[in-house]
Amino acid sequence: MLVNMKRMLESAKDGKYAVAQFNINNLEWTRFILEECQSNNSPVILGVSEGAAKYMGGYKTIYDIVNDLIDYLHITIPVALHLDHGSSFEVCKEAIDSGFTSVMIDASMYELNENIEITKKVVSYSKDRDVTVEGEIGHVGSNMDQGIMYAEVMDCVKYLKETGIDFLAPALGSVHGLYKGEPKLNFDRMLEISKITNIPLVLHGGTGIYDSQIKKSIECGISKININTELQIAWSNALKEKINSDIYDPRKIIKLGEDALKECVRNKIILLGSKGKANTQNNI
Ligand code: 13P
């Protein structure tokens, strides 16, 4: 069932668990993720970056793939199709017009007032269309960035008040991709932002964060955790281990990483506490 993230993440916040956003890259990954989440009766968010959208043939193609797979595989869990890091109003609009049920507008590279103006435009377009919006404050960078920048509490309050976004992704010390050294999450700031905004918070850069930190993040108000690189590593390691010159059928090649990818998805669902939560959400 294709839904937006509102009920999904509000239930997660109330129930003190988190829903994973797994990024998709092709038809097979989409299928593997859907099948594993269905087997575990877990809600799921399928994240699509702008790069993945270009690779897969555009937002409409992705919407059709996801929608048709849900039908073909008899998927009954709540599934959100979410634009990850939309860089402009135009990109968000394109995803929404193609059937995406949720978008992230990431205007965090601009100063706060400009970020607010761009975000407001996306929120206003999405509201009539039953699409949820995630926004970013501070900047979740990569391990190439210098130093750590944590979101300011009062910036988050102003941003939420003026834009009316549904979910907030504040920079809290996580990075996209692999960490150089230890992840340095600011849990005090996380809790403060959660208490003052009272909306579900999103943690980007889920790869490489210790299990204990993931658990603590959920206690401090995180309801959605984005995971991409870890799936890529699990899938590609399995592929490298198993491939040989007798395997040339592309379907068999991609399938070599299926079990590893599914195992990674299953472990995250268990860690985040969303296993078994699909029915609760459907019945609300
Ligand atoms: P990782 O690649 O570090 O798991 O981060 C994914 C992410 O945050 C997508 O928005």
Tab-separated table of C-alpha atoms and ligand atoms in Angstrom:
chain	number	residue	atom	x	y	z
A	1	MET	CA	0.000	0.000	0.000
A	2	LEU	CA	1.545	3.289	-1.127
A	3	VAL	CA	1.111	5.952	1.580
A	4	ASN	CA	2.737	9.182	2.690
A	5	MET	CA	4.935	9.250	5.785
A	6	LYS	CA	2.591	11.094	8.158
A	7	ARG	CA	0.909	8.228	9.973
A	8	MET	CA	3.973	6.041	9.501
A	9	LEU	CA	6.309	8.377	11.372
A	10	GLU	CA	3.808	9.647	13.920
A	11	SER	CA	3.110	6.030	14.921
A	12	ALA	CA	6.854	5.428	15.107
A	13	LYS	CA	7.358	8.495	17.312
A	14	ASP	CA	4.530	7.448	19.645
A	15	GLY	CA	5.689	3.830	19.709
A	16	LYS	CA	9.378	4.715	20.239
A	17	TYR	CA	10.733	2.965	17.179
A	18	ALA	CA	12.012	4.208	13.811
A	19	VAL	CA	11.191	3.411	10.194
A	20	ALA	CA	14.107	2.850	7.824
A	21	GLN	CA	14.499	4.707	4.572
A	22	PHE	CA	16.312	2.317	2.270
A	23	ASN	CA	17.577	3.942	-0.925
A	24	ILE	CA	16.745	2.149	-4.155
A	25	ASN	CA	18.928	1.968	-7.246
A	26	ASN	CA	17.155	-0.374	-9.612
A	27	LEU	CA	14.180	-2.665	-10.019
A	28	GLU	CA	15.819	-5.619	-8.276
A	29	TRP	CA	16.773	-3.690	-5.128
A	30	THR	CA	13.244	-2.337	-4.944
A	31	ARG	CA	11.894	-5.840	-5.148
A	32	PHE	CA	14.342	-7.278	-2.568
A	33	ILE	CA	13.576	-4.496	-0.082
A	34	LEU	CA	9.816	-4.765	-0.517
A	35	GLU	CA	9.897	-8.558	-0.140
A	36	GLU	CA	12.012	-8.455	3.016
A	37	CYS	CA	9.944	-5.712	4.662
A	38	GLN	CA	6.752	-7.595	3.823
A	39	SER	CA	8.186	-10.800	5.361
A	40	ASN	CA	8.949	-8.850	8.526
A	41	ASN	CA	5.644	-7.003	8.509
A	42	SER	CA	7.477	-3.691	8.682
A	43	PRO	CA	6.530	-0.333	7.164
A	44	VAL	CA	9.213	0.981	4.808
A	45	ILE	CA	10.323	4.162	3.066
A	46	LEU	CA	11.886	3.780	-0.374
A	47	GLY	CA	14.297	6.673	-0.830
A	48	VAL	CA	15.182	7.950	-4.302
A	49	SER	CA	18.032	10.399	-4.819
A	50	GLU	CA	18.124	12.678	-7.839
A	51	GLY	CA	21.016	10.600	-9.176
A	52	ALA	CA	19.073	7.351	-8.772
A	53	ALA	CA	16.069	8.940	-10.486
A	54	LYS	CA	18.194	9.823	-13.520
A	55	TYR	CA	19.724	6.345	-13.538
A	56	MET	CA	16.379	4.547	-13.323
A	57	GLY	CA	14.640	6.579	-16.018
A	58	GLY	CA	12.949	9.393	-14.118
A	59	TYR	CA	10.385	9.802	-11.349
A	60	LYS	CA	7.407	8.514	-13.317
A	61	THR	CA	9.249	5.311	-14.260
A	62	ILE	CA	10.163	4.762	-10.618
A	63	TYR	CA	6.622	5.415	-9.456
A	64	ASP	CA	5.323	2.886	-11.992
A	65	ILE	CA	7.928	0.287	-10.983
A	66	VAL	CA	7.138	0.658	-7.278
A	67	ASN	CA	3.392	0.768	-7.764
A	68	ASP	CA	3.375	-2.250	-10.074
A	69	LEU	CA	5.710	-4.249	-7.821
A	70	ILE	CA	3.432	-3.579	-4.839
A	71	ASP	CA	0.604	-5.003	-6.892
A	72	TYR	CA	2.532	-7.919	-8.393
A	73	LEU	CA	4.146	-8.987	-5.095
A	74	HIS	CA	0.907	-8.490	-3.083
A	75	ILE	CA	2.616	-6.054	-0.749
A	76	THR	CA	0.276	-5.023	2.075
A	77	ILE	CA	2.677	-3.149	4.384
A	78	PRO	CA	2.680	0.677	4.277
A	79	VAL	CA	5.245	1.835	1.679
A	80	ALA	CA	6.250	5.478	1.221
A	81	LEU	CA	7.960	6.579	-1.988
A	82	HIS	CA	10.177	9.472	-0.973
A	83	LEU	CA	12.437	11.890	-2.859
A	84	ASP	CA	15.768	12.038	-1.001
A	85	HIS	CA	17.549	15.438	-0.931
A	86	GLY	CA	15.432	17.240	-3.519
A	87	SER	CA	17.554	20.244	-4.410
A	88	SER	CA	14.865	22.630	-5.678
A	89	PHE	CA	11.128	23.289	-5.792
A	90	GLU	CA	11.100	22.129	-9.434
A	91	VAL	CA	12.601	18.725	-8.621
A	92	CYS	CA	10.162	18.217	-5.718
A	93	LYS	CA	7.250	19.198	-7.980
A	94	GLU	CA	8.347	16.722	-10.626
A	95	ALA	CA	8.479	13.894	-8.073
A	96	ILE	CA	5.090	14.876	-6.597
A	97	ASP	CA	3.480	15.137	-10.049
A	98	SER	CA	4.855	11.676	-10.856
A	99	GLY	CA	3.136	10.111	-7.840
A	100	PHE	CA	5.771	10.236	-5.068
A	101	THR	CA	4.019	10.268	-1.697
A	102	SER	CA	6.708	12.219	0.128
A	103	VAL	CA	9.586	14.571	-0.659
A	104	MET	CA	12.604	16.006	1.068
A	105	ILE	CA	13.516	19.551	0.139
A	106	ASP	CA	17.162	20.080	0.957
A	107	ALA	CA	17.879	23.784	0.721
A	108	SER	CA	20.307	23.536	3.633
A	109	MET	CA	23.133	24.906	1.501
A	110	TYR	CA	21.369	28.315	1.556
A	111	GLU	CA	21.172	30.640	4.530
A	112	LEU	CA	18.164	30.110	6.803
A	113	ASN	CA	15.743	32.664	5.323
A	114	GLU	CA	16.290	31.415	1.806
A	115	ASN	CA	15.978	27.801	2.986
A	116	ILE	CA	12.633	28.814	4.564
A	117	GLU	CA	11.358	30.482	1.373
A	118	ILE	CA	12.179	27.476	-0.833
A	119	THR	CA	10.757	25.013	1.712
A	120	LYS	CA	7.518	27.018	2.073
A	121	LYS	CA	6.919	26.747	-1.651
A	122	VAL	CA	7.312	22.947	-1.543
A	123	VAL	CA	5.049	22.614	1.512
A	124	SER	CA	2.369	24.719	-0.110
A	125	TYR	CA	2.432	22.581	-3.282
A	126	SER	CA	2.417	19.287	-1.383
A	127	LYS	CA	-0.340	20.037	1.131
A	128	ASP	CA	-3.259	19.823	-1.348
A	129	ARG	CA	-1.795	16.666	-2.803
A	130	ASP	CA	-1.508	14.620	0.411
A	131	VAL	CA	2.276	14.508	0.140
A	132	THR	CA	4.511	14.850	3.213
A	133	VAL	CA	7.607	17.061	3.348
A	134	GLU	CA	10.945	16.627	5.117
A	135	GLY	CA	13.301	19.581	5.455
A	136	GLU	CA	16.917	19.943	6.569
A	137	ILE	CA	18.508	22.391	8.997
A	138	GLY	CA	22.245	22.711	9.368
A	139	HIS	CA	24.000	20.560	6.824
A	140	VAL	CA	24.486	16.780	6.864
A	141	GLY	CA	27.682	16.498	4.866
A	142	SER	CA	30.103	13.729	4.013
A	143	ASN	CA	33.287	12.547	5.699
A	144	MET	CA	35.197	14.901	3.384
A	145	ASP	CA	33.745	17.933	5.186
A	146	GLN	CA	35.836	19.750	7.770
A	147	GLY	CA	34.539	19.667	11.332
A	148	ILE	CA	31.039	18.932	12.529
A	149	MET	CA	28.198	21.400	12.338
A	150	TYR	CA	25.220	20.830	14.609
A	151	ALA	CA	21.831	22.404	13.857
A	152	GLU	CA	20.892	25.307	16.136
A	153	VAL	CA	17.760	24.727	18.208
A	154	MET	CA	16.241	28.143	17.529
A	155	ASP	CA	16.859	27.783	13.780
A	156	CYS	CA	14.849	24.557	13.883
A	157	VAL	CA	12.001	26.271	15.745
A	158	LYS	CA	11.890	29.180	13.278
A	159	TYR	CA	12.126	26.845	10.276
A	160	LEU	CA	9.287	24.636	11.497
A	161	LYS	CA	7.055	27.556	12.482
A	162	GLU	CA	7.468	29.380	9.186
A	163	THR	CA	7.384	26.436	6.787
A	164	GLY	CA	4.978	23.915	8.359
A	165	ILE	CA	7.101	20.925	7.314
A	166	ASP	CA	6.068	17.469	8.564
A	167	PHE	CA	9.516	16.111	9.501
A	168	LEU	CA	12.824	17.663	10.325
A	169	ALA	CA	16.324	16.420	9.525
A	170	PRO	CA	18.659	18.485	11.720
A	171	ALA	CA	22.418	18.104	11.318
A	172	LEU	CA	23.450	16.230	14.469
A	173	GLY	CA	26.883	14.882	13.643
A	174	SER	CA	26.085	12.051	11.235
A	175	VAL	CA	27.579	12.024	7.723
A	176	HIS	CA	26.656	10.385	4.439
A	177	GLY	CA	28.818	7.421	3.499
A	178	LEU	CA	31.587	5.870	5.571
A	179	TYR	CA	32.959	7.571	8.673
A	180	LYS	CA	36.524	8.682	9.137
A	181	GLY	CA	36.901	7.789	12.807
A	182	GLU	CA	33.971	7.684	15.205
A	183	PRO	CA	30.484	9.076	14.589
A	184	LYS	CA	30.019	12.015	16.990
A	185	LEU	CA	26.300	12.418	17.473
A	186	ASN	CA	25.038	15.219	19.702
A	187	PHE	CA	22.294	13.479	21.707
A	188	ASP	CA	21.609	16.440	24.005
A	189	ARG	CA	20.896	18.632	20.991
A	190	MET	CA	18.793	15.876	19.426
A	191	LEU	CA	16.616	15.601	22.532
A	192	GLU	CA	16.310	19.367	22.864
A	193	ILE	CA	15.207	19.749	19.233
A	194	SER	CA	12.777	16.848	19.575
A	195	LYS	CA	11.168	18.280	22.718
A	196	ILE	CA	10.827	21.801	21.407
A	197	THR	CA	9.573	20.913	17.898
A	198	ASN	CA	7.586	17.797	18.856
A	199	ILE	CA	7.664	16.427	15.289
A	200	PRO	CA	9.332	13.211	14.072
A	201	LEU	CA	13.040	13.772	13.466
A	202	VAL	CA	15.104	12.174	10.705
A	203	LEU	CA	18.661	10.903	10.985
A	204	HIS	CA	20.591	10.893	7.717
A	205	GLY	CA	23.776	8.915	7.198
A	206	GLY	CA	22.629	5.740	8.976
A	207	THR	CA	25.622	3.742	7.692
A	208	GLY	CA	28.365	3.171	10.265
A	209	ILE	CA	26.440	4.487	13.271
A	210	TYR	CA	26.811	2.010	16.140
A	211	ASP	CA	23.761	0.010	17.148
A	212	SER	CA	23.830	1.565	20.626
A	213	GLN	CA	23.825	5.051	19.047
A	214	ILE	CA	20.888	4.109	16.825
A	215	LYS	CA	18.933	2.963	19.910
A	216	LYS	CA	19.795	6.136	21.791
A	217	SER	CA	18.807	8.284	18.793
A	218	ILE	CA	15.362	6.689	18.787
A	219	GLU	CA	15.026	7.445	22.513
A	220	CYS	CA	15.966	11.057	21.731
A	221	GLY	CA	13.221	11.545	19.117
A	222	ILE	CA	14.497	10.073	15.835
A	223	SER	CA	11.666	8.332	13.930
A	224	LYS	CA	13.252	7.815	10.499
A	225	ILE	CA	16.775	6.608	9.732
A	226	ASN	CA	18.230	6.744	6.217
A	227	ILE	CA	20.418	3.850	5.097
A	228	ASN	CA	22.106	3.629	1.729
A	229	THR	CA	25.850	2.930	1.718
A	230	GLU	CA	25.533	-0.057	4.055
A	231	LEU	CA	23.177	-1.792	1.608
A	232	GLN	CA	25.535	-1.050	-1.269
A	233	ILE	CA	28.467	-2.564	0.631
A	234	ALA	CA	26.513	-5.661	1.689
A	235	TRP	CA	25.286	-6.279	-1.855
A	236	SER	CA	28.591	-5.607	-3.617
A	237	ASN	CA	30.693	-7.651	-1.160
A	238	ALA	CA	28.455	-10.680	-1.713
A	239	LEU	CA	28.653	-10.161	-5.445
A	240	LYS	CA	32.463	-9.940	-5.452
A	241	GLU	CA	32.669	-13.096	-3.350
A	242	LYS	CA	30.357	-15.191	-5.504
A	243	ILE	CA	30.883	-14.035	-9.085
A	244	ASN	CA	32.854	-16.184	-11.507
A	245	SER	CA	33.322	-16.377	-15.248
A	246	ASP	CA	30.509	-18.930	-15.664
A	247	ILE	CA	27.937	-16.404	-14.509
A	248	TYR	CA	26.976	-14.019	-17.290
A	249	ASP	CA	23.183	-13.747	-17.111
A	250	PRO	CA	22.579	-10.239	-15.639
A	251	ARG	CA	19.628	-11.541	-13.635
A	252	LYS	CA	21.856	-14.100	-11.946
A	253	ILE	CA	24.603	-11.527	-11.365
A	254	ILE	CA	22.305	-9.078	-9.581
A	255	LYS	CA	20.733	-11.927	-7.606
A	256	LEU	CA	24.141	-12.881	-6.134
A	257	GLY	CA	23.738	-10.011	-3.671
A	258	GLU	CA	20.084	-10.673	-2.842
A	259	ASP	CA	20.557	-12.645	0.388
A	260	ALA	CA	23.151	-10.211	1.742
A	261	LEU	CA	20.977	-7.208	0.944
A	262	LYS	CA	17.945	-8.836	2.516
A	263	GLU	CA	19.926	-9.771	5.612
A	264	CYS	CA	21.062	-6.165	5.975
A	265	VAL	CA	17.465	-4.917	5.597
A	266	ARG	CA	16.209	-7.487	8.130
A	267	ASN	CA	18.869	-6.580	10.715
A	268	LYS	CA	18.037	-2.874	10.408
A	269	ILE	CA	14.311	-3.481	10.761
A	270	ILE	CA	14.959	-5.452	13.956
A	271	LEU	CA	17.389	-2.846	15.284
A	272	LEU	CA	15.040	0.068	14.566
A	273	GLY	CA	12.106	-1.800	16.140
A	274	SER	CA	9.768	-1.573	13.124
A	275	LYS	CA	9.431	-5.353	12.673
A	276	GLY	CA	5.793	-6.349	13.125
A	277	LYS	CA	4.563	-2.753	13.156
A	278	ALA	CA	2.851	-2.713	9.741
A	279	ASN	CA	-0.506	-3.964	11.030
A	280	THR	CA	-0.640	-1.459	13.846
A	281	GLN	CA	-0.112	1.295	11.327
A	282	ASN	CA	-2.693	0.007	8.885
A	283	ASN	CA	-5.308	-0.218	11.624
A	284	ILE	CA	-4.966	3.282	13.002
B	1	13P	P1	24.329	6.531	4.192
B	1	13P	O1	24.719	6.338	2.773
B	1	13P	O2	25.446	7.028	5.044
B	1	13P	O3	23.676	5.328	4.778
B	1	13P	O4	23.253	7.720	4.228
B	1	13P	C1	22.067	7.610	3.523
B	1	13P	C2	21.301	8.883	3.581
B	1	13P	O5	21.365	9.618	4.532
B	1	13P	C3	20.441	9.202	2.437
B	1	13P	O6	19.824	10.432	2.588
